[in-house]
Structures are given as C-alpha cells and as structure tokens.
Short mmCIF file of C-alpha atoms in Angstrom, two decimals:
data_model
loop_
_atom_site.label_atom_id
_atom_site.label_comp_id
_atom_site.label_asym_id
_atom_site.label_seq_id
_atom_site.Cartn_x
_atom_site.Cartn_y
_atom_site.Cartn_z
CA UNK I 1 -0.07 0.24 -0.04
CA UNK I 2 1.80 3.38 -0.79
CA UNK I 3 2.33 5.50 1.60
CA UNK I 4 0.39 9.49 1.44
CA UNK I 5 2.84 12.05 0.32
CA UNK I 6 3.63 14.45 2.79
CA UNK I 7 3.03 18.30 2.29
CA UNK I 8 6.37 20.34 1.59
CA UNK I 9 7.29 22.53 3.48
CA UNK I 10 7.72 26.30 2.43
CA UNK I 11 9.00 28.23 5.48
CA UNK I 12 9.48 27.86 9.14
CA UNK I 13 10.07 30.67 11.90
CA UNK I 14 12.46 30.45 14.59
CA UNK I 15 12.39 28.17 17.63
CA UNK I 16 9.83 29.17 20.57
CA UNK I 17 9.27 27.34 23.96
CA UNK I 18 5.71 29.83 24.36
CA UNK I 19 2.93 28.04 26.36
CA UNK I 20 4.55 25.80 28.63
CA UNK I 21 6.09 24.00 26.19
CA UNK I 22 9.41 21.76 27.29
CA UNK I 23 10.54 21.21 23.36
CA UNK I 24 10.98 24.28 21.02
CA UNK I 25 8.23 24.66 18.41
CA UNK I 26 8.26 27.07 15.13
CA UNK I 27 5.43 28.04 12.85
CA UNK I 28 5.57 26.36 9.88
CA UNK I 29 4.05 26.98 6.50
CA UNK I 30 3.56 23.77 4.23
CA UNK I 31 2.31 23.86 -0.01
CA UNK I 32 -0.57 21.70 -0.06
CA UNK I 33 -0.54 17.70 0.16
CA UNK I 34 -2.53 15.23 -1.78
CA UNK I 35 -6.00 15.58 -2.23
CA UNK I 36 -6.05 19.07 -1.44
CA UNK I 37 -5.36 22.57 -2.89
CA UNK I 38 -4.78 24.61 0.55
CA UNK I 39 -1.84 26.01 1.85
CA UNK I 40 -1.11 25.51 5.52
CA UNK I 41 -0.15 27.76 8.61
CA UNK I 42 0.45 25.50 11.92
CA UNK I 43 1.60 27.54 15.23
CA UNK I 44 0.30 27.43 18.76
CA UNK I 45 -1.75 30.16 20.12
CA UNK I 46 -3.01 30.67 24.11
CA UNK I 47 -6.51 28.46 24.82
CA UNK I 48 -7.19 30.15 27.58
CA UNK I 49 -5.95 31.69 31.27
CA UNK I 50 -3.89 29.30 32.78
CA UNK I 51 -3.94 26.50 29.82
CA UNK I 52 -1.09 25.45 27.50
CA UNK I 53 -1.23 26.65 24.45
CA UNK I 54 -2.84 24.55 21.59
CA UNK I 55 -1.87 23.64 18.12
CA UNK I 56 -3.77 25.71 15.40
CA UNK I 57 -3.81 25.27 11.76
CA UNK I 58 -4.49 28.09 9.34
CA UNK I 59 -5.54 27.58 5.59
CA UNK I 60 -5.02 29.66 2.73
CA UNK I 61 -5.99 29.44 -0.79
CA UNK I 62 -3.12 30.93 -2.63
CA UNK I 63 0.60 30.81 -1.46
CA UNK I 64 0.64 34.99 -1.31
CA UNK I 65 -2.05 34.45 1.48
CA UNK I 66 -0.29 31.77 3.37
CA UNK I 67 2.81 33.60 3.64
CA UNK I 68 1.02 36.65 5.06
CA UNK I 69 -0.80 34.55 7.56
CA UNK I 70 2.80 33.11 8.56
CA UNK I 71 4.63 36.78 8.59
CA UNK I 72 0.82 37.67 11.18
CA UNK I 73 1.79 34.99 13.29
CA UNK I 74 5.57 35.45 13.59
CA UNK I 75 4.55 39.01 14.13
CA UNK I 76 2.20 38.14 16.90
CA UNK I 77 4.48 35.90 18.73
CA UNK I 78 7.40 38.42 18.78
CA UNK I 79 5.10 40.84 19.85
CA UNK I 80 2.95 38.99 22.26
CA UNK I 81 -0.17 39.82 20.00
CA UNK I 82 -3.49 38.29 18.87
CA UNK I 83 -2.43 35.89 16.51
CA UNK I 84 -4.30 35.35 12.81
CA UNK I 85 -8.07 34.35 13.17
CA UNK I 86 -9.70 31.76 11.47
CA UNK I 87 -11.82 32.25 8.43
CA UNK I 88 -15.05 32.25 10.43
CA UNK I 89 -13.90 34.99 12.50
CA UNK I 90 -12.69 37.12 9.63
CA UNK I 91 -16.37 36.60 7.94
CA UNK I 92 -18.46 37.50 11.03
CA UNK I 93 -15.95 41.19 11.03
CA UNK I 94 -18.60 42.94 8.79
CA UNK I 95 -18.81 46.68 8.39
CA UNK I 96 -21.71 46.91 10.99
CA UNK I 97 -19.04 45.32 13.27
CA UNK I 98 -16.55 47.90 12.21
CA UNK I 99 -19.14 50.77 12.86
CA UNK I 100 -19.60 49.51 16.25
CA UNK I 101 -15.80 49.71 16.86
CA UNK I 102 -15.90 53.20 15.50
CA UNK I 103 -18.38 54.47 17.98
CA UNK I 104 -16.48 52.94 21.00
CA UNK I 105 -13.61 53.92 19.41
CA UNK I 106 -14.31 57.39 19.28
CA UNK I 107 -16.23 57.39 23.14
CA UNK I 108 -12.81 56.24 24.42
CA UNK I 109 -11.13 59.26 22.73
CA UNK I 110 -13.34 61.72 24.63
CA UNK I 111 -15.80 62.98 21.53
CA UNK I 112 -18.52 65.06 22.60
CA UNK I 113 -22.12 63.74 22.34
CA UNK I 114 -22.98 66.20 19.59
CA UNK I 115 -20.08 64.91 17.23
CA UNK I 116 -21.08 61.19 18.36
CA UNK I 117 -24.70 61.88 17.30
CA UNK I 118 -23.47 62.90 13.95
CA UNK I 119 -21.05 60.24 13.31
CA UNK I 120 -23.93 57.29 14.80
CA UNK I 121 -26.14 59.07 11.88
CA UNK I 122 -23.85 59.16 8.97
CA UNK I 123 -23.32 55.60 10.00
CA UNK I 124 -26.76 54.31 10.37
CA UNK I 125 -28.23 56.58 7.30
CA UNK I 126 -25.85 55.88 5.27
CA UNK I 127 -23.09 53.37 5.78
CA UNK I 128 -24.88 50.67 7.25
CA UNK I 129 -27.71 50.30 4.78
CA UNK I 130 -25.52 50.49 1.65
CA UNK I 131 -22.37 48.04 2.89
CA UNK I 132 -23.32 46.86 6.65
CA UNK I 133 -22.84 43.21 5.86
CA UNK I 134 -19.93 43.08 3.36
CA UNK I 135 -16.66 41.36 5.64
CA UNK I 136 -14.01 43.89 6.34
CA UNK I 137 -11.77 41.76 4.31
CA UNK I 138 -14.10 42.30 1.28
CA UNK I 139 -14.09 45.78 1.74
CA UNK I 140 -13.33 47.60 -1.32
CA UNK I 141 -13.60 51.24 -3.13
CA UNK I 142 -16.76 50.08 -5.22
CA UNK I 143 -18.19 49.61 -1.84
CA UNK I 144 -17.22 52.98 -0.69
CA UNK I 145 -18.37 54.32 -4.24
CA UNK I 146 -22.20 52.94 -3.14
CA UNK I 147 -22.02 54.48 0.27
CA UNK I 148 -20.93 58.05 -1.51
CA UNK I 149 -23.97 57.76 -4.21
CA UNK I 150 -26.37 56.99 -1.63
CA UNK I 151 -25.27 59.93 0.51
CA UNK I 152 -25.05 62.54 -2.78
CA UNK I 153 -29.07 61.79 -2.58
CA UNK I 154 -29.61 63.35 0.82
CA UNK I 155 -25.91 65.48 1.33
CA UNK I 156 -26.56 68.51 -0.93
CA UNK I 157 -23.44 70.38 0.41
CA UNK I 158 -19.83 69.93 -0.27
CA UNK I 159 -19.06 69.65 3.51
CA UNK I 160 -21.58 67.08 4.39
CA UNK I 161 -20.40 65.00 1.27
CA UNK I 162 -16.56 65.54 2.96
CA UNK I 163 -17.27 64.60 6.34
CA UNK I 164 -18.86 61.34 5.05
CA UNK I 165 -15.58 60.53 3.02
CA UNK I 166 -13.83 61.75 6.05
CA UNK I 167 -15.92 59.15 8.35
CA UNK I 168 -15.12 56.32 6.00
CA UNK I 169 -11.39 57.13 6.41
CA UNK I 170 -11.54 56.87 9.60
CA UNK I 171 -12.76 53.94 9.55
CA UNK I 172 -10.37 52.22 7.31
CA UNK I 173 -7.87 53.64 8.94
CA UNK I 174 -9.53 52.13 12.45
CA UNK I 175 -9.96 48.48 10.41
CA UNK I 176 -6.10 49.08 9.41
CA UNK I 177 -5.24 49.25 13.33
CA UNK I 178 -7.22 46.74 14.60
CA UNK I 179 -5.81 43.98 11.69
CA UNK I 180 -8.88 43.51 10.13
CA UNK I 181 -7.99 44.66 7.16
CA UNK I 182 -4.99 44.48 5.27
CA UNK I 183 -2.83 47.40 5.07
CA UNK I 184 -1.92 47.04 1.24
CA UNK I 185 -5.71 47.13 0.70
CA UNK I 186 -7.18 50.84 0.38
CA UNK I 187 -10.80 50.80 0.08
CA UNK I 188 -10.78 54.52 -0.97
CA UNK I 189 -8.05 54.36 -3.67
CA UNK I 190 -9.69 56.55 -6.42
CA UNK I 191 -12.68 57.63 -4.98
CA UNK I 192 -13.43 60.93 -6.01
CA UNK I 193 -16.06 63.06 -4.76
CA UNK I 194 -17.27 66.09 -6.88
CA UNK I 195 -15.05 69.50 -5.97
CA UNK I 196 -17.00 72.91 -5.86
CA UNK I 197 -15.90 75.53 -7.85
CA UNK I 198 -12.78 77.47 -5.97
CA UNK I 199 -12.14 81.26 -6.42
CA UNK I 200 -8.88 81.50 -7.62
CA UNK I 201 -6.24 82.17 -4.36
CA UNK I 202 -8.94 80.73 -2.05
CA UNK I 203 -9.17 77.87 0.00
CA UNK I 204 -12.44 75.15 -0.36
CA UNK I 205 -13.18 76.46 3.62
CA UNK I 206 -12.97 80.31 1.99
CA UNK I 207 -15.91 82.37 3.25
CA UNK I 208 -17.58 84.18 0.54
CA UNK I 209 -17.28 88.11 1.72
CA UNK I 210 -20.84 87.95 0.75
CA UNK I 211 -21.74 85.32 3.53
CA UNK I 212 -20.39 87.84 6.01
CA UNK I 213 -22.58 89.93 7.40
CA UNK I 214 -22.36 93.79 7.64
CA UNK I 215 -22.16 95.84 11.35
CA UNK I 216 -24.89 97.38 10.62
CA UNK I 217 -27.46 94.76 10.11
CA UNK I 218 -25.74 93.00 13.10
CA UNK I 219 -27.07 95.93 15.10
CA UNK I 220 -30.38 95.68 13.53
CA UNK I 221 -30.68 92.46 14.18
CA UNK I 222 -29.86 93.46 17.96
CA UNK I 223 -31.80 96.26 18.37
CA UNK I 224 -34.90 94.14 17.26
CA UNK I 225 -33.95 91.48 19.43
CA UNK I 226 -34.18 94.28 22.49
CA UNK I 227 -37.87 95.11 21.48
CA UNK I 228 -39.34 91.74 20.55
CA UNK I 229 -37.54 90.10 23.84
CA UNK I 230 -37.95 93.31 26.14
CA UNK I 231 -39.67 91.33 29.40
CA UNK I 232 -42.78 93.47 28.75
CA UNK I 233 -43.45 92.78 25.46
CA UNK I 234 -46.88 90.73 25.00
CA UNK I 235 -45.25 87.92 22.75
CA UNK I 236 -44.82 84.90 25.46
CA UNK I 237 -42.79 83.25 22.58
CA UNK I 238 -39.85 85.68 22.85
CA UNK I 239 -40.05 87.33 26.07
CA UNK I 240 -38.53 83.78 27.36
CA UNK I 241 -35.07 84.87 26.15
CA UNK I 242 -35.03 88.23 27.81
CA UNK I 243 -31.42 88.90 26.68
CA UNK I 244 -31.31 87.78 22.86
CA UNK I 245 -30.41 91.39 21.81
CA UNK I 246 -27.37 90.77 24.10
CA UNK I 247 -26.67 87.74 22.96
CA UNK I 248 -26.59 88.39 19.19
CA UNK I 249 -24.06 91.40 20.08
CA UNK I 250 -21.77 89.02 22.16
CA UNK I 251 -21.78 86.63 18.89
CA UNK I 252 -21.08 89.35 16.46
CA UNK I 253 -18.28 91.48 18.61
CA UNK I 254 -16.70 88.80 20.04
CA UNK I 255 -17.23 85.92 17.70
CA UNK I 256 -18.26 83.20 19.87
CA UNK I 257 -19.84 79.74 19.04
CA UNK I 258 -23.49 79.45 19.99
CA UNK I 259 -22.67 76.15 22.90
CA UNK I 260 -19.86 78.96 24.03
CA UNK I 261 -22.56 82.24 23.90
CA UNK I 262 -25.17 79.46 25.57
CA UNK I 263 -22.13 78.33 28.48
CA UNK I 264 -21.17 82.11 29.20
CA UNK I 265 -21.76 82.40 33.18
CA UNK I 266 -21.25 85.41 35.52
CA UNK I 267 -17.99 84.44 36.66
CA UNK I 268 -16.83 84.05 33.02
CA UNK I 269 -17.39 87.91 32.56
CA UNK I 270 -14.33 90.04 33.63
CA UNK I 271 -15.47 93.22 33.88
CA UNK I 272 -12.35 95.40 34.76
CA UNK I 273 -10.31 93.75 32.07
CA UNK I 274 -12.91 94.03 29.24
CA UNK I 275 -12.91 90.93 27.91
CA UNK I 276 -14.65 87.38 28.89
CA UNK I 277 -13.06 83.92 29.33
CA UNK I 278 -14.49 81.45 27.44
CA UNK I 279 -14.00 78.38 29.13
CA UNK I 280 -17.27 75.90 28.24
CA UNK I 281 -19.94 75.33 26.22
CA UNK I 282 -23.62 74.06 26.60
CA UNK I 283 -24.01 70.78 24.89
CA UNK I 284 -27.62 69.69 24.51
CA UNK I 285 -27.14 65.81 23.26
CA UNK I 286 -30.21 64.35 22.12
CA UNK I 287 -32.89 62.40 24.99
CA UNK I 288 -30.77 63.37 27.40
CA UNK I 289 -30.22 66.70 29.85
CA UNK I 290 -28.32 69.24 28.82
CA UNK I 291 -24.65 70.20 30.24
CA UNK I 292 -22.11 72.65 30.66
CA UNK I 293 -19.16 70.31 28.68
CA UNK I 294 -15.33 71.36 27.73
CA UNK I 295 -14.98 74.40 24.77
CA UNK I 296 -14.13 73.47 21.36
CA UNK I 297 -10.48 71.98 20.75
CA UNK I 298 -10.13 72.21 24.65
CA UNK I 299 -8.71 75.37 24.11
CA UNK I 300 -9.65 78.45 26.23
CA UNK I 301 -8.93 82.38 25.31
CA UNK I 302 -10.25 85.47 26.16
CA UNK I 303 -12.37 87.42 24.15
CA UNK I 304 -12.24 91.13 24.64
CA UNK I 305 -15.99 93.05 23.97
CA UNK I 306 -16.70 96.28 23.79
CA UNK I 307 -17.11 98.62 27.12
CA UNK I 308 -20.90 99.60 26.45
CA UNK I 309 -21.92 95.91 25.83
CA UNK I 310 -19.33 95.19 28.96
CA UNK I 311 -21.07 97.84 31.67
CA UNK I 312 -24.34 98.49 30.22
CA UNK I 313 -25.86 95.16 29.61
CA UNK I 314 -23.64 92.52 31.07
CA UNK I 315 -22.69 94.27 34.60
CA UNK I 316 -26.52 94.47 35.66
CA UNK I 317 -26.87 90.84 34.57
CA UNK I 318 -23.85 89.68 36.52
CA UNK I 319 -24.92 92.00 39.15
CA UNK I 320 -28.53 90.11 39.64
CA UNK I 321 -27.18 86.70 39.23
CA UNK I 322 -24.93 87.20 42.14
CA UNK I 323 -27.80 89.31 44.37
CA UNK I 324 -25.93 92.19 44.55
CA UNK I 325 -28.25 95.58 44.79
CA UNK I 326 -29.43 97.65 42.13
CA UNK I 327 -26.80 100.36 43.14
CA UNK I 328 -23.83 98.28 43.82
CA UNK I 329 -20.88 99.68 42.04
CA UNK I 330 -18.34 98.22 39.94
CA UNK I 331 -15.74 97.40 42.18
CA UNK I 332 -18.50 95.45 44.91
CA UNK I 333 -19.43 93.19 41.25
CA UNK I 334 -15.86 92.59 40.83
CA UNK I 335 -15.02 91.59 44.22
CA UNK I 336 -18.47 89.08 44.41
CA UNK I 337 -16.96 87.63 41.39
CA UNK I 338 -13.42 87.00 42.63
CA UNK I 339 -15.21 85.29 45.93
CA UNK I 340 -17.24 83.25 43.66
CA UNK I 341 -13.65 81.80 41.78
CA UNK I 342 -11.68 81.63 44.79
CA UNK I 343 -14.29 79.40 46.41
CA UNK I 344 -14.70 77.09 43.54
CA UNK I 345 -11.21 77.32 43.02
CA UNK I 346 -11.15 76.01 46.76
CA UNK I 347 -13.75 73.24 46.45
CA UNK I 348 -11.58 72.06 43.46
CA UNK I 349 -8.19 71.23 45.73
CA UNK I 350 -10.12 69.16 47.52
CA UNK I 351 -11.43 66.65 44.88
CA UNK I 352 -9.06 63.91 43.61
CA UNK I 353 -9.18 65.02 40.04
CA UNK I 354 -6.31 67.37 39.53
CA UNK I 355 -7.61 69.08 36.69
CA UNK I 356 -10.23 70.72 37.95
CA UNK I 357 -10.20 74.94 38.64
CA UNK I 358 -12.65 77.31 38.88
CA UNK I 359 -13.66 77.93 35.37
CA UNK I 360 -14.94 73.95 35.37
CA UNK I 361 -15.41 72.55 38.64
CA UNK I 362 -19.05 71.00 38.71
CA UNK I 363 -22.19 72.62 39.79
CA UNK I 364 -25.91 71.59 38.93
CA UNK I 365 -26.91 73.21 35.82
CA UNK I 366 -30.20 74.50 37.84
CA UNK I 367 -27.42 76.27 40.13
CA UNK I 368 -25.32 78.08 37.64
CA UNK I 369 -24.92 81.60 36.93
CA UNK I 370 -26.15 81.50 33.35
CA UNK I 371 -26.31 85.01 31.61
CA UNK I 372 -28.48 83.48 29.16
CA UNK I 373 -31.09 81.33 30.06
CA UNK I 374 -34.60 80.67 28.92
CA UNK I 375 -37.08 81.94 31.70
CA UNK I 376 -39.12 78.95 31.83
CA UNK I 377 -36.20 76.77 32.50
CA UNK I 378 -33.76 78.48 33.67
CA UNK I 379 -31.38 77.14 31.70
CA UNK I 380 -29.44 77.71 28.54
CA UNK I 381 -31.64 77.65 25.74
CA UNK I 382 -31.88 75.08 23.16
CA UNK I 383 -30.57 75.44 19.58
CA UNK I 384 -33.79 74.58 18.31
CA UNK I 385 -35.85 77.21 19.72
CA UNK I 386 -32.87 79.96 20.26
CA UNK I 387 -32.51 79.45 15.70
CA UNK I 388 -36.60 79.67 15.79
CA UNK I 389 -36.23 82.69 18.10
CA UNK I 390 -33.99 84.12 15.74
CA UNK I 391 -35.76 84.15 12.43
CA UNK I 392 -38.49 85.59 14.25
CA UNK I 393 -36.13 88.71 15.04
CA UNK I 394 -34.83 88.19 10.95
CA UNK I 395 -38.43 88.51 9.59
CA UNK I 396 -39.09 91.34 11.92
CA UNK I 397 -36.34 93.32 10.58
CA UNK I 398 -36.89 92.42 7.33
CA UNK I 399 -40.76 93.76 7.27
CA UNK I 400 -39.43 96.80 9.41
CA UNK I 401 -35.74 98.10 8.26
CA UNK I 402 -35.88 96.98 4.87
CA UNK I 403 -32.33 98.81 5.26
CA UNK I 404 -30.81 96.71 7.02
CA UNK I 405 -32.29 93.56 6.33
CA UNK I 406 -30.76 90.11 7.32
CA UNK I 407 -29.94 88.40 3.90
CA UNK I 408 -31.59 84.83 3.78
CA UNK I 409 -28.49 83.23 2.12
CA UNK I 410 -26.70 83.93 5.64
CA UNK I 411 -27.30 82.08 8.74
CA UNK I 412 -27.02 83.02 12.86
CA UNK I 413 -23.10 81.12 13.17
CA UNK I 414 -22.20 84.12 10.23
CA UNK I 415 -22.28 86.53 13.64
CA UNK I 416 -18.71 84.56 13.86
CA UNK I 417 -17.49 85.61 10.34
CA UNK I 418 -18.57 88.87 11.17
CA UNK I 419 -16.42 89.09 14.54
CA UNK I 420 -13.41 87.97 12.52
CA UNK I 421 -13.48 89.96 9.87
CA UNK I 422 -15.51 93.02 9.70
CA UNK I 423 -14.53 93.60 13.32
CA UNK I 424 -11.30 92.34 14.85
CA UNK I 425 -9.46 92.93 11.88
CA UNK I 426 -10.84 95.54 9.48
CA UNK I 427 -12.45 97.81 12.22
CA UNK I 428 -9.86 97.03 15.16
CA UNK I 429 -7.15 96.07 12.94
CA UNK I 430 -5.58 93.18 14.38
CA UNK I 431 -3.27 91.07 12.70
CA UNK I 432 -4.86 87.55 12.03
CA UNK I 433 -2.69 85.76 14.48
CA UNK I 434 -4.54 87.64 16.92
CA UNK I 435 -7.83 86.98 15.40
CA UNK I 436 -7.14 83.36 15.71
CA UNK I 437 -6.52 83.74 19.43
CA UNK I 438 -9.59 85.87 19.88
CA UNK I 439 -11.61 82.52 18.13
CA UNK I 440 -10.21 80.01 19.98
CA UNK I 441 -8.95 79.07 16.66
CA UNK I 442 -5.62 77.74 15.02
CA UNK I 443 -4.14 80.42 12.69
CA UNK I 444 -4.19 78.32 9.47
CA UNK I 445 -8.01 77.50 9.98
CA UNK I 446 -8.52 81.60 10.33
CA UNK I 447 -6.82 82.07 7.45
CA UNK I 448 -8.24 79.31 5.08
CA UNK I 449 -11.35 80.78 6.38
CA UNK I 450 -11.04 84.53 5.34
CA UNK I 451 -8.07 84.95 3.54
CA UNK I 452 -7.67 84.87 -0.02
CA UNK I 453 -4.14 84.79 -1.90
CA UNK I 454 -4.02 88.29 -4.16
CA UNK I 455 -6.63 90.00 -2.63
CA UNK I 456 -4.62 92.82 -1.59
CA UNK I 457 -3.14 93.18 -5.04
CA UNK I 458 -6.40 93.22 -6.51
CA UNK I 459 -7.78 95.72 -4.47
CA UNK I 460 -5.20 97.74 -5.24
CA UNK I 461 -5.08 96.96 -9.26
CA UNK I 462 -8.93 98.20 -8.73
CA UNK I 463 -8.13 101.77 -7.36
CA UNK I 464 -6.01 102.41 -9.99
CA UNK I 465 -7.78 101.33 -12.98
CA UNK I 466 -10.83 103.31 -11.00
CA UNK I 467 -8.63 107.16 -12.00
CA UNK I 468 -8.26 105.85 -15.75
#
C-alpha cells in the first residue's frame, strides 16, 4: 500500500518555547498536500488563562495569502499580540461590526455628544444600509462608491459629502489598526467626490465675503431682539429669551460659537479687564439633559468686548445673578465675582481630579450662574428654540427695517465671521494671529476661512484703474 506523500515545508519560523512547551516549536508553512489545494500554516496560540497553548491550523487558498498569515503569526508571537484568526471569525467581522468599534473608539477618545450623534447618524443613514453586511476583509472601493452615491441623494452640501468620506477614511484607519483589513488594501483609493468651484487664490474652506454680515445688520438685528424680547413685551414666545439682543452682540462682536454663548456665566465676565473668559460650552445631546462641557478643541481663550456691551448690558445681569443690589458699584460686583471664583477654586483642590479649577468645577446646571437663559427652564436655551426666535427677529427686521434686512443666505453662526473680519481685523486692525487667538482657532484655520491670496493686490489694481 503506497504511503501518502507528506506536504512540502515552504517556511518555518524561529524556535519558541512559549505556552509551557518543554520542546521548542516553530511556525510552519506547508504547500498543499495530496488531495487538497490549500496551503497550511501551523502555530500555537493561547487556549485560555492558565491553560497550555493549543496547536492551531490556518488554511489559505494561495501561497501569497499563506505567507501573509505566516508573517502575521511570527509578528504576533514576537510582540505578544493576538495571533491570526480563522476564516469564520474574519467573515463575521462586517462593516456593521467595524461601525460599532468605531463608535466605541470615538467614545474612548473623548468625543463630544454632538460629534457622536453626527457620526452615528452618518453610520445609520448611509454606511450600514449600503454595505453593513460586507466583511471588512472584502471592503473595496466599489463599496465606498456605493456609500457616496447613496449619500449624494440626501447630502446636498460639499461639507456634508466631505464629512461622509472622512468617516469612511476613519473607519478604514481603524480597520487597519485592528488588523481586520490588510494595509495593502485601500478601499478609498480612487474614490473621488465632486469638487466645488473655488475662487482663485482661495481654499475650499474660504468664506465668501457676501456671507459675512455687515456691522449695520448686526446692530439692527440686536436692536430688534431688544425690542421683541423685552420682559414687558406682549409675545410670550419672545420674552422667554430676555437677553437675546445682548447675546447677538456677544456673537457679532466677540465671535463666540453658539454653545460658548449659551455656556457663559457671571464668573466668566471680567468687567475690569474688558473681556470674557471662554472656558466651556452648553451641550444638548438628544434624549438626555443638557450639560456644560469643554470648549471646542479644549482651547481656553479670552475675547474682548466693547465697553458699552460689558458695562451697560452684562454688568446689570452679573449684578442680578450675584444677588447684589441695583446700586452696587462696579468694584463691588468685581469683588463678588472674585469671591465666587475663589470659592470654586478652593472646592476644586479638595477633589481627586487635579484638572479641576474655578472655571470647570462641576455645579448642577439649575444652580449655575447662566447669563443667557430660557426663563421657563432657567437653563440655557436649546439650539432649536434659539434658531426659531432668531428667524422671528429676522422676519421683523425684514419688514420694519428693510435697509438693514438680514440676508436669507446668511445664518446665525455667520455672526462669528463678522467678528473675525469686519470687527477684529478691519475695524480694530488686529493681525490674523490675534484674531485666531480671540476665536480659539488655529491660525491656519482662520487664514483658510478669510484670507485669499492676491486679494490685496486685486484691490490695489481696481483702485488704480478707477482713475483711468
């Protein structure tokens, strides 16, 4: 009776005694034997805690794939990482499972609730319905194109499509890091999204000057809000936000983001120094109560405001929040503010968390000294309600002050663009590096948003040609 020929040994690793073995063993790669067309890789792997390692077999359909498994096993044993898993496990690792890992990884990285909501929304709306059951090992560029095609039907902005592609790129990077996808495979290679027309000398993030409101428009909107939101007004929908006009001025002349405006407190206003200390943001996740979280990028910054705004509008509000009499002097108010900051700083030193200070010491939202509130809840207003009231003010100005009407193409957040360009840079003459500090942004971000190469030369040429 003829003996069956033994499979040919193609490669073997270095000798090891891991797993309690008394005799050295090696990772071995064999060519297909008689009656099979599968390459075989043998090695040992942990079976469980305090148990001897078991012998593991991994099969591959090609020598290239087999050598990859061989190299992975050797590298895993050298670095004491997880050894290659079987085909059944690889098949179970779908895009849906990768999406769950991506959300879990985002939480561990400390991403904010609003960011998590956006990532989960893109995952559920565009990625999972399209390629959710595709194994990660088989993820290719055609799958990514299908996701972008589905997204293009509901994402009409360039930014929205870029965010979707960015999420695919982040999931690809995580798949590589987890070892679920071979790094030689790039499922986004060749994936193109439609590019918007870009004005010469500008970046893709450049904000067109027509989308930056004029100072007269900011003042008109703030004045209208003062009128409509007066506590003695007759419209209860507007009187719920009594300081909306002041809030608009803080946004238009300070450049604070909406969450930063809502997160301002009496102790954040430095009346004697003429600025507000931006150190937190009011966050309103879906289905859970709002809370005061960190400022964007965890970048604390100071923002100067006009003296009239500080003393005529913010000072009376701070005085009320600190339970001081209406006749209290400026110095009296400043002393009370500092006392409260010191009280919180002292409490922070008693906590185990060394990162706590006066500005981030936790206080129940209902007990906080909020500058801008919804009078019904006593808490900062929800973004949805804020936007609804903003449009009411805009409609009023459109009807009663047509010369200063707020363009429909300009949204509330563009008040930040006014503060950066019309106020800080043009009116106050601050260089862009200072403007970036006031906004709490990187200098490159500010330059990409507001500066167009050759713009100054263009204006000079236009001026010269006007005389010809």
